[in-house]
CSV table of N, CA and C and ligand atoms in Angstrom, one decimal:
chain,number,residue,atom,x,y,z
A,1,MET,N,1.0,-1.0,0.0
A,1,MET,CA,0.3,0.0,-0.2
A,1,MET,C,0.9,1.3,0.1
A,2,SER,N,0.9,2.0,-1.0
A,2,SER,CA,1.7,3.3,-1.0
A,2,SER,C,1.1,4.2,-0.1
A,3,LEU,N,-0.3,4.4,0.3
A,3,LEU,CA,-0.8,5.4,1.3
A,3,LEU,C,-0.5,5.2,2.4
A,4,ASP,N,0.0,6.1,3.3
A,4,ASP,CA,0.0,5.8,5.1
A,4,ASP,C,-1.2,5.9,5.5
A,5,LEU,N,-2.0,5.1,5.6
A,5,LEU,CA,-3.3,5.2,6.3
A,5,LEU,C,-3.5,6.0,7.6
A,6,THR,N,-2.2,5.3,8.3
A,6,THR,CA,-2.3,6.0,9.7
A,6,THR,C,-2.2,7.5,9.7
A,7,ALA,N,-2.1,8.1,8.9
A,7,ALA,CA,-1.9,9.7,8.6
A,7,ALA,C,-3.4,10.2,8.6
A,8,TYR,N,-4.2,9.4,8.5
A,8,TYR,CA,-5.5,9.5,8.3
A,8,TYR,C,-6.4,9.3,9.7
A,9,ILE,N,-5.8,8.6,10.4
A,9,ILE,CA,-6.5,8.5,11.8
A,9,ILE,C,-6.2,9.0,12.8
A,10,ARG,N,-7.1,10.0,13.4
A,10,ARG,CA,-6.9,11.1,14.4
A,10,ARG,C,-7.2,10.4,15.9
A,11,ASP,N,-6.2,10.7,16.7
A,11,ASP,CA,-6.2,10.3,18.0
A,11,ASP,C,-7.2,11.3,18.9
A,12,ILE,N,-8.1,10.8,19.8
A,12,ILE,CA,-9.2,11.6,20.5
A,12,ILE,C,-8.8,11.4,22.1
A,13,PRO,N,-8.0,12.0,22.7
A,13,PRO,CA,-7.7,11.5,24.0
A,13,PRO,C,-9.4,11.9,24.9
A,14,ASP,N,-9.4,10.6,25.9
A,14,ASP,CA,-10.3,10.9,26.7
A,14,ASP,C,-11.7,10.7,26.2
A,15,PHE,N,-11.9,10.3,25.3
A,15,PHE,CA,-13.3,10.1,24.5
A,15,PHE,C,-13.6,8.5,24.3
A,16,PRO,N,-15.0,8.0,24.7
A,16,PRO,CA,-15.6,8.5,25.4
A,16,PRO,C,-15.8,9.2,26.9
A,17,LYS,N,-14.8,8.6,27.3
A,17,LYS,CA,-14.4,8.7,28.9
A,17,LYS,C,-13.1,8.8,28.9
A,18,PRO,N,-12.6,9.4,30.3
A,18,PRO,CA,-11.4,9.5,30.6
A,18,PRO,C,-10.4,8.5,30.4
A,19,GLY,N,-9.2,8.3,29.9
A,19,GLY,CA,-8.5,7.2,29.8
A,19,GLY,C,-8.5,6.5,28.6
A,20,ILE,N,-9.6,6.6,27.7
A,20,ILE,CA,-9.7,6.3,26.6
A,20,ILE,C,-9.0,6.9,25.2
A,21,LEU,N,-8.0,6.3,24.6
A,21,LEU,CA,-7.6,7.2,23.5
A,21,LEU,C,-8.3,6.7,22.2
A,22,PHE,N,-9.4,7.4,21.8
A,22,PHE,CA,-10.2,7.0,20.6
A,22,PHE,C,-9.7,7.3,19.6
A,23,LYS,N,-9.5,6.1,18.6
A,23,LYS,CA,-9.1,6.0,17.2
A,23,LYS,C,-10.2,6.8,16.2
A,24,ASP,N,-10.2,7.8,15.8
A,24,ASP,CA,-11.4,8.6,15.1
A,24,ASP,C,-10.6,8.2,13.6
A,25,ILE,N,-11.8,7.8,12.9
A,25,ILE,CA,-11.6,7.3,11.5
A,25,ILE,C,-12.1,8.3,10.6
A,26,THR,N,-12.8,9.2,11.2
A,26,THR,CA,-13.8,10.3,10.1
A,26,THR,C,-12.7,10.9,9.0
A,27,PRO,N,-11.4,11.2,9.7
A,27,PRO,CA,-10.6,12.0,8.4
A,27,PRO,C,-10.4,11.0,7.4
A,28,LEU,N,-10.0,9.7,7.4
A,28,LEU,CA,-10.0,8.7,6.5
A,28,LEU,C,-11.3,8.9,5.8
A,29,LEU,N,-12.2,8.8,6.5
A,29,LEU,CA,-13.7,8.6,5.5
A,29,LEU,C,-13.9,9.5,4.8
A,30,ALA,N,-13.2,10.9,4.8
A,30,ALA,CA,-13.5,12.1,4.3
A,30,ALA,C,-12.6,12.2,3.0
A,31,ASP,N,-11.4,11.3,3.1
A,31,ASP,CA,-10.7,11.4,2.2
A,31,ASP,C,-10.7,10.4,1.0
A,32,PRO,N,-11.0,10.7,-0.4
A,32,PRO,CA,-11.4,9.6,-1.2
A,32,PRO,C,-10.4,8.5,-1.4
A,33,ALA,N,-9.2,8.9,-1.3
A,33,ALA,CA,-8.0,8.1,-1.6
A,33,ALA,C,-7.6,7.4,-0.7
A,34,ALA,N,-7.9,7.6,0.5
A,34,ALA,CA,-7.5,7.0,1.7
A,34,ALA,C,-8.9,6.0,2.1
A,35,LEU,N,-10.1,6.3,1.9
A,35,LEU,CA,-11.3,5.5,2.0
A,35,LEU,C,-10.9,4.4,0.8
A,36,LYS,N,-10.7,4.9,-0.5
A,36,LYS,CA,-10.7,3.8,-1.4
A,36,LYS,C,-9.5,2.7,-1.0
A,37,ALA,N,-8.5,3.2,-0.5
A,37,ALA,CA,-7.2,2.3,0.0
A,37,ALA,C,-7.6,1.7,1.0
A,38,ALA,N,-8.3,2.1,2.1
A,38,ALA,CA,-9.0,1.2,3.1
A,38,ALA,C,-9.8,0.2,2.8
A,39,VAL,N,-10.9,0.4,1.8
A,39,VAL,CA,-11.4,-0.8,1.4
A,39,VAL,C,-10.7,-1.8,0.8
A,40,HIS,N,-10.1,-1.3,-0.3
A,40,HIS,CA,-9.2,-2.0,-0.9
A,40,HIS,C,-8.6,-3.2,0.0
A,41,ALA,N,-8.0,-3.0,0.8
A,41,ALA,CA,-6.9,-3.5,1.9
A,41,ALA,C,-8.1,-4.5,2.7
A,42,LEU,N,-9.1,-3.9,3.0
A,42,LEU,CA,-10.1,-4.8,3.9
A,42,LEU,C,-10.5,-6.1,3.0
A,43,ALA,N,-10.7,-5.8,1.8
A,43,ALA,CA,-11.2,-6.8,0.6
A,43,ALA,C,-10.0,-7.6,0.3
A,44,ASP,N,-8.7,-7.2,0.3
A,44,ASP,CA,-7.7,-8.2,-0.2
A,44,ASP,C,-7.5,-9.7,-0.1
A,45,PRO,N,-7.6,-10.1,1.6
A,45,PRO,CA,-7.7,-11.1,1.9
A,45,PRO,C,-8.7,-12.1,1.4
A,46,TYR,N,-9.9,-11.6,0.6
A,46,TYR,CA,-10.9,-12.4,0.4
A,46,TYR,C,-11.0,-12.6,-1.2
A,47,ARG,N,-10.2,-11.9,-2.0
A,47,ARG,CA,-10.4,-12.0,-3.5
A,47,ARG,C,-10.8,-13.1,-3.9
A,48,ASP,N,-10.2,-14.3,-3.8
A,48,ASP,CA,-10.4,-15.6,-4.0
A,48,ASP,C,-11.2,-16.5,-3.2
A,49,ALA,N,-12.0,-15.9,-2.2
A,49,ALA,CA,-12.4,-16.6,-0.8
A,49,ALA,C,-13.9,-17.1,-1.3
A,50,ASN,N,-14.4,-16.8,-2.5
A,50,ASN,CA,-15.9,-17.1,-2.8
A,50,ASN,C,-16.7,-16.7,-1.5
A,51,LEU,N,-16.9,-15.6,-0.9
A,51,LEU,CA,-17.7,-15.2,0.0
A,51,LEU,C,-19.2,-15.4,-0.3
A,52,VAL,N,-20.0,-15.7,0.5
A,52,VAL,CA,-21.4,-15.6,0.2
A,52,VAL,C,-21.9,-14.5,0.7
A,53,SER,N,-21.2,-13.5,2.0
A,53,SER,CA,-21.3,-12.3,2.2
A,53,SER,C,-20.3,-12.0,3.7
A,54,VAL,N,-20.3,-10.8,3.8
A,54,VAL,CA,-19.3,-10.1,4.8
A,54,VAL,C,-20.4,-9.7,5.8
A,55,ALA,N,-20.2,-10.0,7.1
A,55,ALA,CA,-20.9,-9.7,8.1
A,55,ALA,C,-20.3,-8.6,8.8
A,56,ALA,N,-21.2,-7.5,9.4
A,56,ALA,CA,-20.5,-6.4,9.7
A,56,ALA,C,-21.1,-6.1,11.3
A,57,ILE,N,-20.2,-5.4,11.9
A,57,ILE,CA,-20.7,-5.0,13.3
A,57,ILE,C,-21.2,-3.7,13.3
A,58,GLU,N,-22.5,-3.5,13.9
A,58,GLU,CA,-23.3,-1.9,13.7
A,58,GLU,C,-22.0,-1.0,14.9
A,59,SER,N,-21.7,0.4,14.4
A,59,SER,CA,-22.2,0.6,13.1
A,59,SER,C,-21.0,1.3,12.3
A,60,ARG,N,-19.8,1.3,12.8
A,60,ARG,CA,-18.8,1.5,11.9
A,60,ARG,C,-18.5,0.8,11.2
A,61,GLY,N,-18.6,-0.9,11.5
A,61,GLY,CA,-18.3,-1.8,10.6
A,61,GLY,C,-19.0,-1.7,9.4
A,62,PHE,N,-20.3,-1.2,9.5
A,62,PHE,CA,-21.1,-1.1,8.0
A,62,PHE,C,-20.5,-0.1,7.2
A,63,ILE,N,-19.7,0.8,7.6
A,63,ILE,CA,-19.5,2.0,6.6
A,63,ILE,C,-18.6,1.2,5.5
A,64,PHE,N,-17.5,0.3,6.1
A,64,PHE,CA,-16.4,-0.4,5.2
A,64,PHE,C,-17.2,-1.7,4.5
A,65,ALA,N,-18.1,-2.4,5.3
A,65,ALA,CA,-18.3,-3.9,4.9
A,65,ALA,C,-19.1,-3.8,3.5
A,66,ALA,N,-19.9,-2.7,3.6
A,66,ALA,CA,-20.9,-2.6,2.5
A,66,ALA,C,-20.2,-2.3,1.0
A,67,ALA,N,-19.2,-1.5,1.3
A,67,ALA,CA,-18.1,-1.0,0.3
A,67,ALA,C,-17.2,-2.3,-0.4
A,68,VAL,N,-17.0,-3.2,0.8
A,68,VAL,CA,-16.1,-4.5,0.7
A,68,VAL,C,-17.3,-5.5,-0.3
A,69,ALA,N,-18.3,-5.6,0.2
A,69,ALA,CA,-19.1,-6.5,-0.4
A,69,ALA,C,-19.3,-6.2,-1.7
A,70,LEU,N,-19.1,-4.9,-2.1
A,70,LEU,CA,-19.6,-4.5,-3.6
A,70,LEU,C,-18.3,-4.9,-4.3
A,71,GLU,N,-17.0,-4.8,-3.6
A,71,GLU,CA,-15.8,-5.0,-4.5
A,71,GLU,C,-15.7,-6.4,-4.6
A,72,LEU,N,-16.1,-7.2,-3.8
A,72,LEU,CA,-15.8,-8.8,-3.8
A,72,LEU,C,-17.2,-9.5,-4.4
A,73,GLY,N,-18.2,-8.6,-4.4
A,73,GLY,CA,-19.2,-9.1,-5.5
A,73,GLY,C,-20.1,-10.4,-4.6
A,74,CYS,N,-20.4,-9.8,-3.1
A,74,CYS,CA,-20.9,-10.9,-2.3
A,74,CYS,C,-22.0,-10.2,-1.6
A,75,GLY,N,-22.6,-10.6,-0.6
A,75,GLY,CA,-23.6,-10.0,0.2
A,75,GLY,C,-23.2,-9.1,1.4
A,76,PHE,N,-24.1,-8.6,2.2
A,76,PHE,CA,-23.9,-7.9,3.4
A,76,PHE,C,-24.9,-8.4,4.4
A,77,VAL,N,-24.5,-8.7,5.5
A,77,VAL,CA,-25.0,-9.0,6.6
A,77,VAL,C,-25.1,-8.1,7.8
A,78,PRO,N,-26.1,-7.5,8.3
A,78,PRO,CA,-25.9,-6.6,9.5
A,78,PRO,C,-25.9,-7.3,10.7
A,79,LEU,N,-24.7,-7.0,11.7
A,79,LEU,CA,-25.1,-7.6,12.9
A,79,LEU,C,-25.2,-6.5,13.8
A,80,ARG,N,-26.7,-6.3,14.6
A,80,ARG,CA,-27.3,-5.1,15.1
A,80,ARG,C,-27.4,-5.2,16.5
A,81,LYS,N,-27.2,-3.7,17.0
A,81,LYS,CA,-27.7,-3.7,18.5
A,81,LYS,C,-29.2,-4.5,18.3
A,82,PRO,N,-29.7,-4.5,19.9
A,82,PRO,CA,-31.0,-5.0,20.1
A,82,PRO,C,-32.2,-4.4,19.4
A,83,ASN,N,-33.2,-5.2,19.3
A,83,ASN,CA,-34.4,-4.6,18.9
A,83,ASN,C,-34.3,-3.6,17.6
A,84,LYS,N,-33.5,-3.8,16.7
A,84,LYS,CA,-33.3,-3.2,15.5
A,84,LYS,C,-33.7,-4.0,14.1
A,85,LEU,N,-33.7,-5.2,14.3
A,85,LEU,CA,-34.0,-6.0,13.2
A,85,LEU,C,-35.2,-6.6,13.2
A,86,PRO,N,-36.1,-6.7,12.3
A,86,PRO,CA,-37.3,-7.0,12.4
A,86,PRO,C,-37.8,-8.2,12.2
A,87,ALA,N,-37.1,-9.0,11.7
A,87,ALA,CA,-37.5,-10.7,11.8
A,87,ALA,C,-37.1,-11.6,12.6
A,88,ALA,N,-37.0,-12.9,12.6
A,88,ALA,CA,-36.6,-13.5,13.8
A,88,ALA,C,-35.1,-13.4,13.9
A,89,THR,N,-34.4,-13.4,15.1
A,89,THR,CA,-33.2,-13.3,15.1
A,89,THR,C,-32.6,-14.5,16.4
A,90,THR,N,-31.3,-14.4,16.5
A,90,THR,CA,-30.2,-14.9,17.2
A,90,THR,C,-29.5,-14.0,17.8
A,91,SER,N,-28.8,-13.9,19.0
A,91,SER,CA,-28.3,-12.9,20.0
A,91,SER,C,-26.9,-13.5,20.4
A,92,ALA,N,-26.0,-12.7,20.9
A,92,ALA,CA,-24.9,-12.9,21.5
A,92,ALA,C,-24.8,-11.8,22.4
A,93,THR,N,-24.3,-12.2,23.7
A,93,THR,CA,-24.0,-11.1,24.8
A,93,THR,C,-22.8,-11.0,25.1
A,94,TYR,N,-22.0,-10.0,25.2
A,94,TYR,CA,-20.7,-10.0,25.9
A,94,TYR,C,-20.4,-8.7,26.8
A,95,GLU,N,-19.4,-9.1,27.5
A,95,GLU,CA,-19.0,-8.1,28.9
A,95,GLU,C,-18.2,-7.1,28.0
A,96,LEU,N,-18.8,-6.0,28.8
A,96,LEU,CA,-18.2,-4.6,28.8
A,96,LEU,C,-17.3,-4.4,30.1
A,97,GLU,N,-16.7,-3.1,30.1
A,97,GLU,CA,-16.3,-3.0,31.5
A,97,GLU,C,-17.1,-2.8,32.7
A,98,TYR,N,-18.3,-2.0,32.3
A,98,TYR,CA,-19.4,-2.1,33.0
A,98,TYR,C,-20.6,-2.6,32.5
A,99,GLY,N,-21.1,-3.9,32.8
A,99,GLY,CA,-22.1,-4.3,32.3
A,99,GLY,C,-21.9,-5.0,31.2
A,100,THR,N,-23.0,-5.6,30.3
A,100,THR,CA,-23.0,-6.1,29.3
A,100,THR,C,-23.6,-5.4,28.1
A,101,ASP,N,-23.4,-6.1,26.6
A,101,ASP,CA,-24.1,-5.5,25.6
A,101,ASP,C,-24.2,-6.9,24.7
A,102,THR,N,-25.1,-6.3,23.7
A,102,THR,CA,-25.9,-7.6,23.0
A,102,THR,C,-25.8,-7.2,21.5
A,103,ILE,N,-25.4,-8.2,20.5
A,103,ILE,CA,-25.7,-8.0,19.1
A,103,ILE,C,-26.6,-8.9,18.7
A,104,GLU,N,-27.1,-8.5,17.6
A,104,GLU,CA,-28.2,-9.7,16.9
A,104,GLU,C,-28.0,-9.7,15.2
A,105,VAL,N,-28.4,-11.0,15.2
A,105,VAL,CA,-28.4,-11.2,13.7
A,105,VAL,C,-29.8,-12.0,13.3
A,106,HIS,N,-30.5,-11.7,11.9
A,106,HIS,CA,-31.7,-12.5,11.5
A,106,HIS,C,-31.0,-13.8,11.3
A,107,VAL,N,-31.8,-14.8,11.9
A,107,VAL,CA,-31.3,-16.5,11.8
A,107,VAL,C,-31.3,-16.6,10.1
A,108,ASP,N,-32.5,-16.1,9.4
A,108,ASP,CA,-31.8,-16.6,7.9
A,108,ASP,C,-30.9,-16.0,7.1
A,109,ALA,N,-30.2,-14.8,7.8
A,109,ALA,CA,-29.0,-14.0,7.1
A,109,ALA,C,-27.9,-15.0,6.6
A,110,ILE,N,-27.5,-16.0,7.5
A,110,ILE,CA,-26.5,-16.8,7.0
A,110,ILE,C,-26.9,-18.3,7.0
A,111,HIS,N,-26.6,-18.9,6.1
A,111,HIS,CA,-27.2,-20.3,6.0
A,111,HIS,C,-25.8,-21.3,6.6
A,112,PRO,N,-26.3,-22.6,6.8
A,112,PRO,CA,-25.2,-23.5,7.3
A,112,PRO,C,-24.2,-23.7,6.1
A,113,GLY,N,-22.9,-23.7,6.3
A,113,GLY,CA,-22.0,-23.7,5.2
A,113,GLY,C,-21.6,-22.3,4.3
A,114,ASP,N,-22.3,-21.3,4.8
A,114,ASP,CA,-22.2,-20.1,3.8
A,114,ASP,C,-20.6,-19.6,4.2
A,115,ARG,N,-19.8,-19.3,3.3
A,115,ARG,CA,-18.7,-18.5,3.4
A,115,ARG,C,-18.7,-17.2,3.8
A,116,VAL,N,-18.1,-17.0,5.2
A,116,VAL,CA,-18.5,-15.7,5.6
A,116,VAL,C,-17.2,-14.8,6.4
A,117,ALA,N,-16.9,-13.3,6.3
A,117,ALA,CA,-16.2,-12.9,7.0
A,117,ALA,C,-16.6,-11.9,7.4
A,118,ILE,N,-16.1,-11.5,8.9
A,118,ILE,CA,-16.7,-10.5,9.7
A,118,ILE,C,-15.7,-9.4,9.7
A,119,ILE,N,-16.3,-8.2,9.5
A,119,ILE,CA,-15.6,-6.6,9.2
A,119,ILE,C,-16.0,-5.9,10.5
A,120,ASP,N,-15.1,-5.3,11.1
A,120,ASP,CA,-15.2,-4.0,12.0
A,120,ASP,C,-14.2,-3.4,11.7
A,121,ASP,N,-14.3,-2.1,12.3
A,121,ASP,CA,-13.5,-0.7,12.1
A,121,ASP,C,-12.2,-0.9,13.2
A,122,VAL,N,-12.7,-1.3,14.5
A,122,VAL,CA,-11.6,-1.4,15.3
A,122,VAL,C,-11.8,-2.4,16.2
A,123,ILE,N,-10.6,-3.2,16.6
A,123,ILE,CA,-10.9,-4.2,17.9
A,123,ILE,C,-10.0,-3.8,18.8
A,124,ALA,N,-10.7,-3.3,20.1
A,124,ALA,CA,-10.0,-3.1,21.1
A,124,ALA,C,-10.0,-4.5,21.8
A,125,THR,N,-10.9,-4.6,23.1
A,125,THR,CA,-10.6,-5.8,23.9
A,125,THR,C,-11.1,-6.9,23.1
A,126,GLY,N,-11.8,-7.0,22.2
A,126,GLY,CA,-12.2,-8.1,21.5
A,126,GLY,C,-13.7,-8.9,21.8
A,127,GLY,N,-14.5,-8.3,22.9
A,127,GLY,CA,-15.7,-8.6,23.2
A,127,GLY,C,-16.7,-8.5,22.1
A,128,THR,N,-16.7,-7.3,21.4
A,128,THR,CA,-17.6,-7.5,20.0
A,128,THR,C,-17.2,-8.3,19.1
A,129,ALA,N,-16.1,-8.4,18.9
A,129,ALA,CA,-15.6,-9.4,17.5
A,129,ALA,C,-15.8,-10.7,18.0
A,130,ALA,N,-15.7,-11.1,19.4
A,130,ALA,CA,-16.1,-12.4,19.6
A,130,ALA,C,-17.6,-12.8,19.8
A,131,ALA,N,-18.5,-11.6,20.1
A,131,ALA,CA,-19.6,-12.0,20.0
A,131,ALA,C,-20.3,-12.2,18.3
A,132,ALA,N,-19.4,-11.4,17.4
A,132,ALA,CA,-19.8,-11.5,16.1
A,132,ALA,C,-19.5,-12.9,15.7
A,133,VAL,N,-18.4,-13.7,16.0
A,133,VAL,CA,-17.9,-14.9,15.6
A,133,VAL,C,-19.0,-15.8,16.3
A,134,GLU,N,-19.4,-15.4,17.4
A,134,GLU,CA,-20.5,-16.5,18.0
A,134,GLU,C,-21.9,-16.7,17.3
A,135,LEU,N,-22.0,-15.3,16.8
A,135,LEU,CA,-23.4,-15.3,15.8
A,135,LEU,C,-23.3,-16.2,14.6
A,136,VAL,N,-22.4,-16.1,14.2
A,136,VAL,CA,-21.9,-16.6,12.9
A,136,VAL,C,-21.6,-18.2,12.8
A,137,GLU,N,-21.1,-18.6,14.1
A,137,GLU,CA,-21.0,-20.0,14.5
A,137,GLU,C,-22.5,-20.7,14.9
A,138,THR,N,-23.2,-19.8,15.4
A,138,THR,CA,-24.6,-20.1,16.0
A,138,THR,C,-25.4,-20.4,14.7
A,139,LEU,N,-25.1,-19.7,13.6
A,139,LEU,CA,-25.8,-19.9,12.1
A,139,LEU,C,-25.2,-21.1,11.3
A,140,GLY,N,-24.2,-21.5,11.9
A,140,GLY,CA,-23.5,-22.5,11.0
A,140,GLY,C,-22.8,-21.9,9.8
A,141,GLY,N,-22.4,-20.6,9.8
A,141,GLY,CA,-21.5,-20.3,8.7
A,141,GLY,C,-20.1,-20.9,8.7
A,142,ASN,N,-19.6,-20.6,7.6
A,142,ASN,CA,-18.2,-21.1,7.8
A,142,ASN,C,-17.3,-19.9,7.8
A,143,LEU,N,-17.0,-19.4,8.8
A,143,LEU,CA,-16.0,-18.1,8.9
A,143,LEU,C,-14.7,-18.4,8.5
A,144,VAL,N,-14.7,-17.5,7.1
A,144,VAL,CA,-13.1,-17.6,6.5
A,144,VAL,C,-12.1,-16.7,7.3
A,145,GLY,N,-13.0,-15.6,7.9
A,145,GLY,CA,-11.6,-14.6,8.3
A,145,GLY,C,-12.5,-13.6,9.0
A,146,ILE,N,-11.5,-12.6,9.9
A,146,ILE,CA,-12.0,-11.5,10.4
A,146,ILE,C,-11.1,-10.4,10.3
A,147,SER,N,-11.8,-9.3,9.7
A,147,SER,CA,-11.0,-8.2,9.5
A,147,SER,C,-11.4,-6.8,10.1
A,148,PHE,N,-10.1,-6.2,10.3
A,148,PHE,CA,-10.3,-4.6,11.2
A,148,PHE,C,-9.4,-3.8,10.4
A,149,LEU,N,-9.9,-2.5,10.3
A,149,LEU,CA,-9.1,-1.4,9.7
A,149,LEU,C,-8.2,-1.3,10.7
A,150,ILE,N,-8.5,-1.2,12.4
A,150,ILE,CA,-7.5,-1.2,13.1
A,150,ILE,C,-7.5,-2.2,14.2
A,151,ASP,N,-6.3,-2.7,14.8
A,151,ASP,CA,-6.1,-3.5,15.7
A,151,ASP,C,-5.5,-2.8,17.1
A,152,LEU,N,-6.3,-2.7,18.1
A,152,LEU,CA,-5.3,-2.0,19.4
A,152,LEU,C,-4.8,-2.9,20.0
A,153,ALA,N,-3.7,-3.6,19.2
A,153,ALA,CA,-2.9,-5.2,19.6
A,153,ALA,C,-2.5,-5.1,20.9
A,154,PHE,N,-2.4,-3.8,21.7
A,154,PHE,CA,-1.6,-3.6,23.0
A,154,PHE,C,-2.9,-3.9,23.8
A,155,LEU,N,-3.9,-4.3,23.5
A,155,LEU,CA,-5.1,-4.7,24.3
A,155,LEU,C,-5.6,-6.0,24.2
A,156,GLY,N,-4.9,-6.7,23.3
A,156,GLY,CA,-4.9,-8.3,23.3
A,156,GLY,C,-6.1,-8.9,22.6
A,157,GLY,N,-7.0,-8.0,22.1
A,157,GLY,CA,-8.3,-8.4,21.7
A,157,GLY,C,-8.6,-9.4,20.7
A,158,THR,N,-7.4,-9.8,20.0
A,158,THR,CA,-7.7,-10.7,19.0
A,158,THR,C,-7.7,-12.3,19.8
A,159,ALA,N,-7.0,-12.1,21.0
A,159,ALA,CA,-7.0,-13.6,21.5
A,159,ALA,C,-8.3,-14.2,21.8
A,160,LYS,N,-9.3,-13.2,21.8
A,160,LYS,CA,-10.6,-13.7,22.3
A,160,LYS,C,-11.3,-14.5,20.9
A,161,ILE,N,-10.5,-14.4,19.9
A,161,ILE,CA,-11.5,-14.8,18.7
A,161,ILE,C,-11.1,-16.2,18.3
A,162,GLY,N,-10.4,-16.8,18.8
A,162,GLY,CA,-10.1,-18.3,18.6
A,162,GLY,C,-9.2,-18.5,17.6
A,163,ASN,N,-9.4,-19.6,16.9
A,163,ASN,CA,-8.3,-19.7,15.6
A,163,ASN,C,-8.6,-19.2,14.5
A,164,TYR,N,-9.3,-18.5,14.3
A,164,TYR,CA,-10.0,-18.0,13.0
A,164,TYR,C,-8.8,-16.9,12.5
A,165,PRO,N,-8.5,-17.0,11.1
A,165,PRO,CA,-7.7,-15.8,10.5
A,165,PRO,C,-8.1,-14.4,10.7
A,166,VAL,N,-7.1,-13.8,11.3
A,166,VAL,CA,-7.2,-12.4,11.6
A,166,VAL,C,-6.4,-11.4,10.5
A,167,HIS,N,-7.0,-10.3,10.0
A,167,HIS,CA,-6.4,-9.4,9.1
A,167,HIS,C,-6.6,-7.9,9.5
A,168,SER,N,-5.5,-7.7,9.8
A,168,SER,CA,-5.8,-6.0,10.3
A,168,SER,C,-5.0,-5.0,9.4
A,169,VAL,N,-5.6,-3.9,8.9
A,169,VAL,CA,-5.1,-3.0,7.9
A,169,VAL,C,-4.0,-2.1,8.6
A,170,ILE,N,-4.1,-2.1,9.9
A,170,ILE,CA,-3.4,-1.1,11.0
A,170,ILE,C,-3.2,-1.8,11.9
A,171,THR,N,-1.9,-1.7,12.8
A,171,THR,CA,-1.7,-2.4,14.2
A,171,THR,C,-1.1,-1.1,14.9
A,172,TYR,N,-1.6,-1.2,16.4
A,172,TYR,CA,-1.3,-0.2,17.0
A,172,TYR,C,-0.5,-1.0,18.2
A,173,ASN,N,0.8,-1.2,18.1
A,173,ASN,CA,1.5,-2.2,19.5
A,173,ASN,C,1.7,-1.4,20.6
Q,201,AMP,P1,-14.1,-4.1,21.8
Q,201,AMP,O1,-15.2,-5.0,22.2
Q,201,AMP,O2,-13.5,-3.6,23.2
Q,201,AMP,O3,-13.2,-4.7,21.1
Q,201,AMP,O4,-14.6,-2.7,21.2
Q,201,AMP,C1,-14.8,-2.8,19.9
Q,201,AMP,C2,-15.7,-1.8,19.6
Q,201,AMP,O5,-15.7,-0.5,20.4
Q,201,AMP,C3,-15.3,-1.4,18.0
Q,201,AMP,O6,-16.6,-1.6,17.3
Q,201,AMP,C4,-14.8,0.1,17.8
Q,201,AMP,O7,-15.5,0.9,16.9
Q,201,AMP,C5,-15.2,0.7,19.5
Q,201,AMP,N1,-13.9,1.1,19.9
Q,201,AMP,C6,-13.1,0.6,21.4
Q,201,AMP,N2,-12.3,1.2,21.4
Q,201,AMP,C7,-12.0,2.2,20.4
Q,201,AMP,C8,-10.8,3.0,20.5
Q,201,AMP,N3,-9.9,3.0,21.2
Q,201,AMP,N4,-11.2,3.9,19.5
Q,201,AMP,C9,-12.2,3.8,18.5
Q,201,AMP,N5,-13.1,2.8,18.7
Q,201,AMP,C10,-13.1,2.1,19.7
């Protein structure tokens, strides 16, 4: 990749709460060349993967995953916050620092054996990604890989997602 995408990621200290260094991707989204390069890089591991769909985590995962799906010629499956999806769903609940959170998927969005990749913008502690993996597994999907624009590797989140291949465009150690 010729473009240094890290130049388009802005650090916002103490957001959304004290002690968190938030990786703000909006400068990257605003730049056509950087946005294109990010989508290309996210799609790259799957060009010959014959994916049925990319499953993405609400909400910033959606921004990239729909573009990746178009680039790969596959479908898009939304993994959403509770009570957003209108048809029958299954859910996965994961631990947050304080309390829990839940994501849901339509039960007919992924069929047994479907080749699926999961996409999100950032992996931090890995709880969200692990819940996404659980949803794909519950529906019997064949999880081909999990991709992030940004891995905050110093938080060790990828250890939570088992033995699936993980691809990160930008890694902060
Ligand atoms: P986690 O479950 O801890 O891996 O958190 C992942 C979700 O929280 C991702 O979907 C990110 O969008 C968001 N997130 C967590 N930490 C950060 C951070 N430092 N900068 C930007 N986004 C973050």
